Amino acid sequence: MLDNRKFKKIFIKEAIGSRNYLSYRTDLVLYKILLSILVFLVILFISDDIGLSVLISGEVFLIFTLINKLNVDRKRNEGENQLILKRKKEHFKKKLEEININDFELLIGFLFEKKGCKNFVKKGRHMYLAEKEGLINCIKIYRLFENIELERIDARNMVTYMCQNNIRIGYLITTGVLSEGAKELLEDFKDRLNITVMDFDSLFAMMEENEILPENDFFYNKIYEEESGKTKDVDIKKNIFDNKKIIIYIFSSVFFYAASMLMPQNNISRYIAYYFIVLTSINIFYSIWIKHISLKN
């Protein structure tokens, strides 16, 4: 049985990116508390009725508790989609690197058969002709390693063959990227030839469309196994000392100090303001030290 709570944390961490998970959840609680206190003080200042102030601020607290839950659930769903998609692409990329060129061309042929192409005939190295809706399609396959560019001469070979044989529809399949020269050449012939460039993402979309990749459960299990194998390392410093939190701390300092001025008899607000002032100062000093002093060492 997989732990849904653990998955929730994993997916939220994926959605918030570089932000710390504990810091993200703490910020939500802090915003909720600050807003509730603000409402309490405003109502108390206007009505001078403590009971009414507590009631309304309590309702605001509950409302924002629900809003925070919805935001967390949204982040969870967003992170889940991002992480599963990323793992699927990693899996597909790994499989492409493992198979040889002949198997890769067989895979391309299978995918194009699913698109309605038939009567495949091999014409030259890594080039095929296929029929679709009575028209001849030219399929040129370049299996390249990551970040290797497909050069202008490669695209020119396909363009020349199509022009010589009066073929208008073509598919340029590549696992690499097109060089600027190749892009310019295809752009020059776009009025005469209808050539579709299919890169890794296009092939991945076709795999997804034809449901060839493993089911999502396969990737859930992989993610769970990987996370279970990691040792817990909670970095408290990153939860407290973060330059992104300086604005939050400054706002909290001003807020509680203003509350103490409106209600001089409330010493707690003043002490909380002092706490956030000190925390802001320490955070600023820590951020400067990390950026400048530590870089010299």
XYZ file of N, CA, C and O in Angstrom, residues 33-138:
424
model
N -2.813 33.422 9.831
C -2.833 33.980 11.181
C -2.794 35.503 11.143
O -3.544 36.189 11.856
N -1.908 36.059 10.299
C -1.798 37.511 10.204
C -3.104 38.149 9.755
O -3.540 39.174 10.300
N -3.730 37.547 8.759
C -4.982 38.092 8.250
C -6.087 38.016 9.310
O -6.879 38.947 9.475
N -6.131 36.912 10.036
C -7.144 36.754 11.085
C -6.951 37.788 12.187
O -7.925 38.381 12.683
N -5.689 38.012 12.579
C -5.406 39.023 13.601
C -5.764 40.410 13.099
O -6.316 41.241 13.847
N -5.470 40.678 11.830
C -5.807 41.975 11.247
C -7.311 42.220 11.297
O -7.770 43.309 11.684
N -8.082 41.217 10.908
C -9.540 41.344 10.946
C -10.013 41.559 12.381
O -10.897 42.391 12.646
N -9.429 40.813 13.313
C -9.791 40.953 14.723
C -9.563 42.394 15.203
O -10.435 43.002 15.861
N -8.395 42.961 14.878
C -8.074 44.314 15.330
C -8.968 45.362 14.680
O -9.394 46.324 15.336
N -9.233 45.185 13.385
C -10.093 46.153 12.681
C -11.497 46.153 13.266
O -12.072 47.221 13.548
N -12.087 44.967 13.460
C -13.433 44.875 14.015
C -13.461 45.411 15.441
O -14.394 46.121 15.838
N -12.427 45.088 16.210
C -12.361 45.576 17.587
C -12.225 47.087 17.629
O -12.840 47.763 18.468
N -11.433 47.640 16.734
C -11.235 49.083 16.677
C -12.531 49.805 16.290
O -12.836 50.884 16.802
N -13.306 49.179 15.370
C -14.550 49.817 14.904
C -15.683 49.655 15.919
O -16.406 50.613 16.223
N -15.845 48.429 16.431
C -17.020 48.131 17.260
C -16.733 48.111 18.755
O -17.676 48.198 19.559
N -15.466 47.947 19.137
C -15.084 47.810 20.540
C -15.813 46.632 21.203
O -16.098 46.661 22.400
N -16.097 45.607 20.396
C -16.798 44.415 20.882
C -15.872 43.214 20.690
O -15.664 42.742 19.566
N -15.318 42.716 21.783
C -14.355 41.613 21.694
C -15.019 40.348 21.176
O -14.457 39.613 20.358
N -16.227 40.057 21.622
C -16.928 38.852 21.189
C -17.159 38.835 19.695
O -16.927 37.809 19.027
N -17.633 39.978 19.158
C -17.862 40.073 17.707
C -16.551 39.953 16.948
O -16.486 39.303 15.894
N -15.494 40.551 17.485
C -14.189 40.508 16.824
C -13.662 39.071 16.756
O -13.140 38.633 15.724
N -13.802 38.343 17.869
C -13.354 36.949 17.902
C -14.166 36.103 16.941
O -13.618 35.245 16.220
N -15.486 36.331 16.884
C -16.359 35.554 16.011
C -15.999 35.753 14.540
O -15.829 34.776 13.790
N -15.866 37.003 14.121
C -15.588 37.292 12.705
C -14.174 36.844 12.336
O -13.959 36.249 11.266
N -13.205 37.108 13.208
C -11.829 36.684 12.895
C -11.738 35.162 12.861
O -10.965 34.597 12.075
N -12.521 34.488 13.697
C -12.555 33.023 13.667
C -13.121 32.507 12.361
O -12.631 31.521 11.797
N -14.163 33.173 11.859
C -14.737 32.792 10.566
C -13.730 33.003 9.443
O -13.603 32.172 8.526
N -13.005 34.132 9.508
C -11.972 34.404 8.497
C -10.889 33.324 8.556
O -10.411 32.839 7.525
N -10.516 32.934 9.770
C -9.506 31.888 9.945
C -9.964 30.578 9.297
O -9.191 29.921 8.583
N -11.214 30.202 9.513
C -11.747 28.965 8.939
C -11.841 29.056 7.416
O -11.542 28.086 6.704
N -12.258 30.215 6.920
C -12.366 30.389 5.469
C -11.002 30.240 4.802
O -10.853 29.547 3.794
N -9.996 30.871 5.406
C -8.668 30.794 4.790
C -8.014 29.438 5.027
O -7.120 29.047 4.270
N -8.452 28.724 6.047
C -8.010 27.345 6.197
C -8.490 26.510 5.015
O -7.740 25.700 4.447
N -9.746 26.732 4.623
C -10.295 26.032 3.458
C -9.594 26.462 2.175
O -9.264 25.621 1.327
N -9.344 27.773 2.042
C -8.661 28.278 0.845
C -7.254 27.689 0.750
O -6.800 27.276 -0.327
N -6.558 27.636 1.870
C -5.211 27.049 1.882
C -5.245 25.582 1.482
O -4.357 25.094 0.765
N -6.263 24.861 1.971
C -6.396 23.459 1.606
C -6.601 23.305 0.102
O -6.013 22.424 -0.540
N -7.437 24.183 -0.471
C -7.661 24.132 -1.916
C -6.381 24.444 -2.679
O -6.085 23.822 -3.707
N -5.609 25.416 -2.170
C -4.336 25.762 -2.822
C -3.344 24.607 -2.744
O -2.627 24.311 -3.713
N -3.301 23.951 -1.588
C -2.397 22.810 -1.423
C -2.807 21.676 -2.354
O -1.961 21.031 -2.994
N -4.113 21.414 -2.445
C -4.601 20.362 -3.339
C -4.297 20.692 -4.796
O -3.946 19.803 -5.591
N -4.413 21.976 -5.135
C -4.096 22.392 -6.506
C -2.617 22.182 -6.802
O -2.248 21.702 -7.882
N -1.759 22.536 -5.840
C -0.324 22.310 -6.010
C -0.022 20.823 -6.121
O 0.854 20.418 -6.890
N -0.732 20.021 -5.337
C -0.511 18.583 -5.392
C -0.831 18.048 -6.779
O -0.047 17.284 -7.359
N -1.982 18.436 -7.328
C -2.372 17.959 -8.661
C -1.418 18.470 -9.737
O -1.047 17.734 -10.659
N -1.018 19.726 -9.584
C -0.075 20.309 -10.545
C 1.257 19.576 -10.505
O 1.834 19.223 -11.541
N 1.755 19.334 -9.298
C 3.024 18.629 -9.153
C 2.938 17.192 -9.613
O 3.896 16.657 -10.186
N 1.801 16.550 -9.381
C 1.626 15.164 -9.823
C 1.728 15.068 -11.341
O 2.435 14.208 -11.884
N 1.021 15.967 -12.031
C 1.059 15.952 -13.500
C 2.469 16.229 -14.015
O 2.942 15.580 -14.953
N 3.148 17.185 -13.396
C 4.506 17.537 -13.817
C 5.475 16.377 -13.611
O 6.277 16.054 -14.498
N 5.397 15.752 -12.444
C 6.363 14.707 -12.109
C 6.137 13.444 -12.925
O 7.092 12.832 -13.417
N 4.878 13.041 -13.092
C 4.595 11.845 -13.888
C 5.007 12.067 -15.341
O 5.607 11.177 -15.973
N 4.717 13.264 -15.869
C 5.122 13.572 -17.247
C 6.637 13.549 -17.379
O 7.180 12.999 -18.351
N 7.339 14.115 -16.404
C 8.802 14.133 -16.445
C 9.375 12.725 -16.396
O 10.293 12.392 -17.152
N 8.817 11.881 -15.526
C 9.312 10.514 -15.408
C 9.000 9.708 -16.671
O 9.779 8.847 -17.077
N 7.873 9.955 -17.293
C 7.544 9.261 -18.536
C 8.528 9.636 -19.634
O 9.002 8.777 -20.391
N 8.853 10.924 -19.720
C 9.798 11.370 -20.741
C 11.194 10.798 -20.473
O 11.897 10.423 -21.420
N 11.581 10.757 -19.210
C 12.880 10.163 -18.870
C 12.917 8.689 -19.254
O 13.928 8.192 -19.767
N 11.818 7.988 -19.002
C 11.732 6.556 -19.340
C 11.820 6.359 -20.854
O 12.558 5.490 -21.337
N 11.077 7.179 -21.597
C 11.076 7.075 -23.057
C 12.453 7.410 -23.630
O 12.955 6.723 -24.528
N 13.075 8.446 -23.082
C 14.407 8.830 -23.542
C 15.420 7.718 -23.294
O 16.264 7.415 -24.159
N 15.325 7.094 -22.134
C 16.244 6.006 -21.807
C 16.060 4.837 -22.762
O 17.035 4.222 -23.225
N 14.810 4.511 -23.094
C 14.535 3.408 -24.010
C 15.054 3.716 -25.413
O 15.577 2.828 -26.102
N 14.923 4.963 -25.841
C 15.441 5.339 -27.162
C 16.958 5.200 -27.220
O 17.520 4.840 -28.262
N 17.615 5.501 -26.109
C 19.073 5.387 -26.069
C 19.522 3.929 -26.070
O 20.623 3.609 -26.523
N 18.668 3.043 -25.576
C 19.039 1.630 -25.458
C 18.843 0.856 -26.751
O 19.601 -0.072 -27.044
N 17.825 1.211 -27.546
C 17.530 0.435 -28.749
C 18.464 0.835 -29.889
O 18.972 1.960 -29.926
N 18.696 -0.091 -30.812
C 19.556 0.208 -31.960
C 18.742 0.915 -33.044
O 17.517 1.046 -32.956
N 19.411 1.344 -34.094
C 18.765 2.140 -35.138
C 17.683 1.354 -35.866
O 16.652 1.910 -36.241
N 17.896 0.053 -36.054
C 16.889 -0.755 -36.748
C 15.584 -0.843 -35.950
O 14.487 -0.702 -36.490
N 15.727 -1.047 -34.637
C 14.537 -1.094 -33.787
C 13.862 0.270 -33.718
O 12.627 0.369 -33.640
N 14.684 1.323 -33.739
C 14.121 2.671 -33.717
C 13.295 2.921 -34.981
O 12.188 3.487 -34.909
N 13.801 2.492 -36.120
C 13.055 2.681 -37.365
C 11.787 1.829 -37.388
O 10.758 2.243 -37.936
N 11.851 0.645 -36.789
C 10.643 -0.172 -36.681
C 9.593 0.519 -35.811
O 8.388 0.474 -36.108
N 10.052 1.172 -34.739
C 9.138 1.915 -33.875
C 8.485 3.058 -34.642
O 7.263 3.277 -34.532
N 9.286 3.791 -35.429
C 8.732 4.890 -36.222
C 7.700 4.360 -37.216
O 6.621 4.947 -37.395
N 8.019 3.247 -37.853
C 7.073 2.650 -38.793
C 5.768 2.263 -38.110
O 4.673 2.489 -38.656
N 5.867 1.708 -36.915
C 4.676 1.327 -36.164
C 3.825 2.550 -35.830
O 2.593 2.531 -35.973
N 4.481 3.631 -35.393
C 3.745 4.843 -35.040
C 3.048 5.448 -36.253
O 1.915 5.944 -36.150
N 3.723 5.395 -37.399
C 3.108 5.961 -38.606
C 2.001 5.060 -39.141
O 1.063 5.541 -39.777
N 2.098 3.779 -38.913
C 0.985 2.894 -39.262
C -0.254 3.267 -38.459
O -1.379 3.248 -38.965
N -0.039 3.626 -37.202
C -1.148 4.057 -36.356
C -1.755 5.364 -36.861
O -2.931 5.657 -36.609
N -0.932 6.151 -37.569
C -1.430 7.408 -38.145
C -2.148 7.194 -39.477
O -2.631 8.151 -40.075
N -2.171 5.962 -39.955
C -2.884 5.670 -41.190
C -2.001 5.447 -42.403
O -2.496 5.286 -43.515
N -0.679 5.416 -42.208
C 0.231 5.161 -43.330
C 0.328 3.650 -43.594
O 0.197 2.829 -42.680
N 0.588 3.298 -44.832
C 0.712 1.882 -45.207
C 1.641 1.760 -46.405
O 2.096 2.758 -46.973
N 1.901 0.494 -46.790
C 2.767 0.218 -47.950
C 4.137 0.887 -47.809
O 4.577 1.634 -48.685
N 4.818 0.590 -46.727
C 6.136 1.176 -46.483
C 7.171 0.554 -47.427
O 7.226 -0.654 -47.610
N 7.983 1.424 -47.999
C 9.073 0.992 -48.882
C 10.332 1.758 -48.485
O 10.306 2.988 -48.365
N 11.425 1.024 -48.285
C 12.665 1.687 -47.899
C 13.343 2.259 -49.133
O 13.535 1.592 -50.132
N 13.717 3.542 -49.055
C 14.370 4.234 -50.156
C 15.626 4.915 -49.637
O 15.602 6.052 -49.179
N 16.712 4.233 -49.704
C 17.961 4.826 -49.245
C 18.147 4.647 -47.749
O 17.371 3.986 -47.054
N 19.188 5.262 -47.243
C 19.574 5.097 -45.845
C 18.635 5.879 -44.930
O 18.524 7.098 -45.030
N 17.948 5.153 -44.062
C 17.042 5.744 -43.067
C 15.911 6.556 -43.711
O 15.392 7.497 -43.102
N 15.555 6.208 -44.925
C 14.469 6.916 -45.594
C 13.416 5.911 -46.058
O 13.743 4.848 -46.582
N 12.145 6.265 -45.870
C 11.035 5.396 -46.243
C 9.971 6.201 -46.976
O 9.810 7.407 -46.738
N 9.281 5.515 -47.857
C 8.091 6.072 -48.488
C 6.888 5.284 -47.991
O 6.959 4.065 -47.803
N 5.801 5.990 -47.746
C 4.575 5.340 -47.289
C 3.386 6.041 -47.929
O 3.472 7.203 -48.331
N 2.299 5.332 -48.009
C 1.098 5.882 -48.632
C 0.061 6.207 -47.567
O -0.189 5.432 -46.648
N -0.541 7.379 -47.719
C -1.620 7.772 -46.811
C -2.647 8.582 -47.597
O -2.307 9.612 -48.186
N -3.875 8.069 -47.617
C -4.981 8.712 -48.334
C -4.628 8.964 -49.794
O -4.925 10.023 -50.358
N -3.947 7.988 -50.393
C -3.633 8.067 -51.818
C -2.430 8.923 -52.150
O -2.081 9.057 -53.331
N -1.768 9.511 -51.147
C -0.606 10.362 -51.378
C 0.647 9.705 -50.810
O 0.595 9.024 -49.787
N 1.771 9.915 -51.495
C 3.053 9.374 -51.049
C 3.667 10.307 -50.012
O 3.758 11.517 -50.224
N 4.071 9.729 -48.899
C 4.737 10.483 -47.830
C 6.194 10.029 -47.743
O 6.479 8.830 -47.805
N 7.084 10.987 -47.584
C 8.502 10.686 -47.407
C 8.843 10.812 -45.926
O 8.537 11.832 -45.291
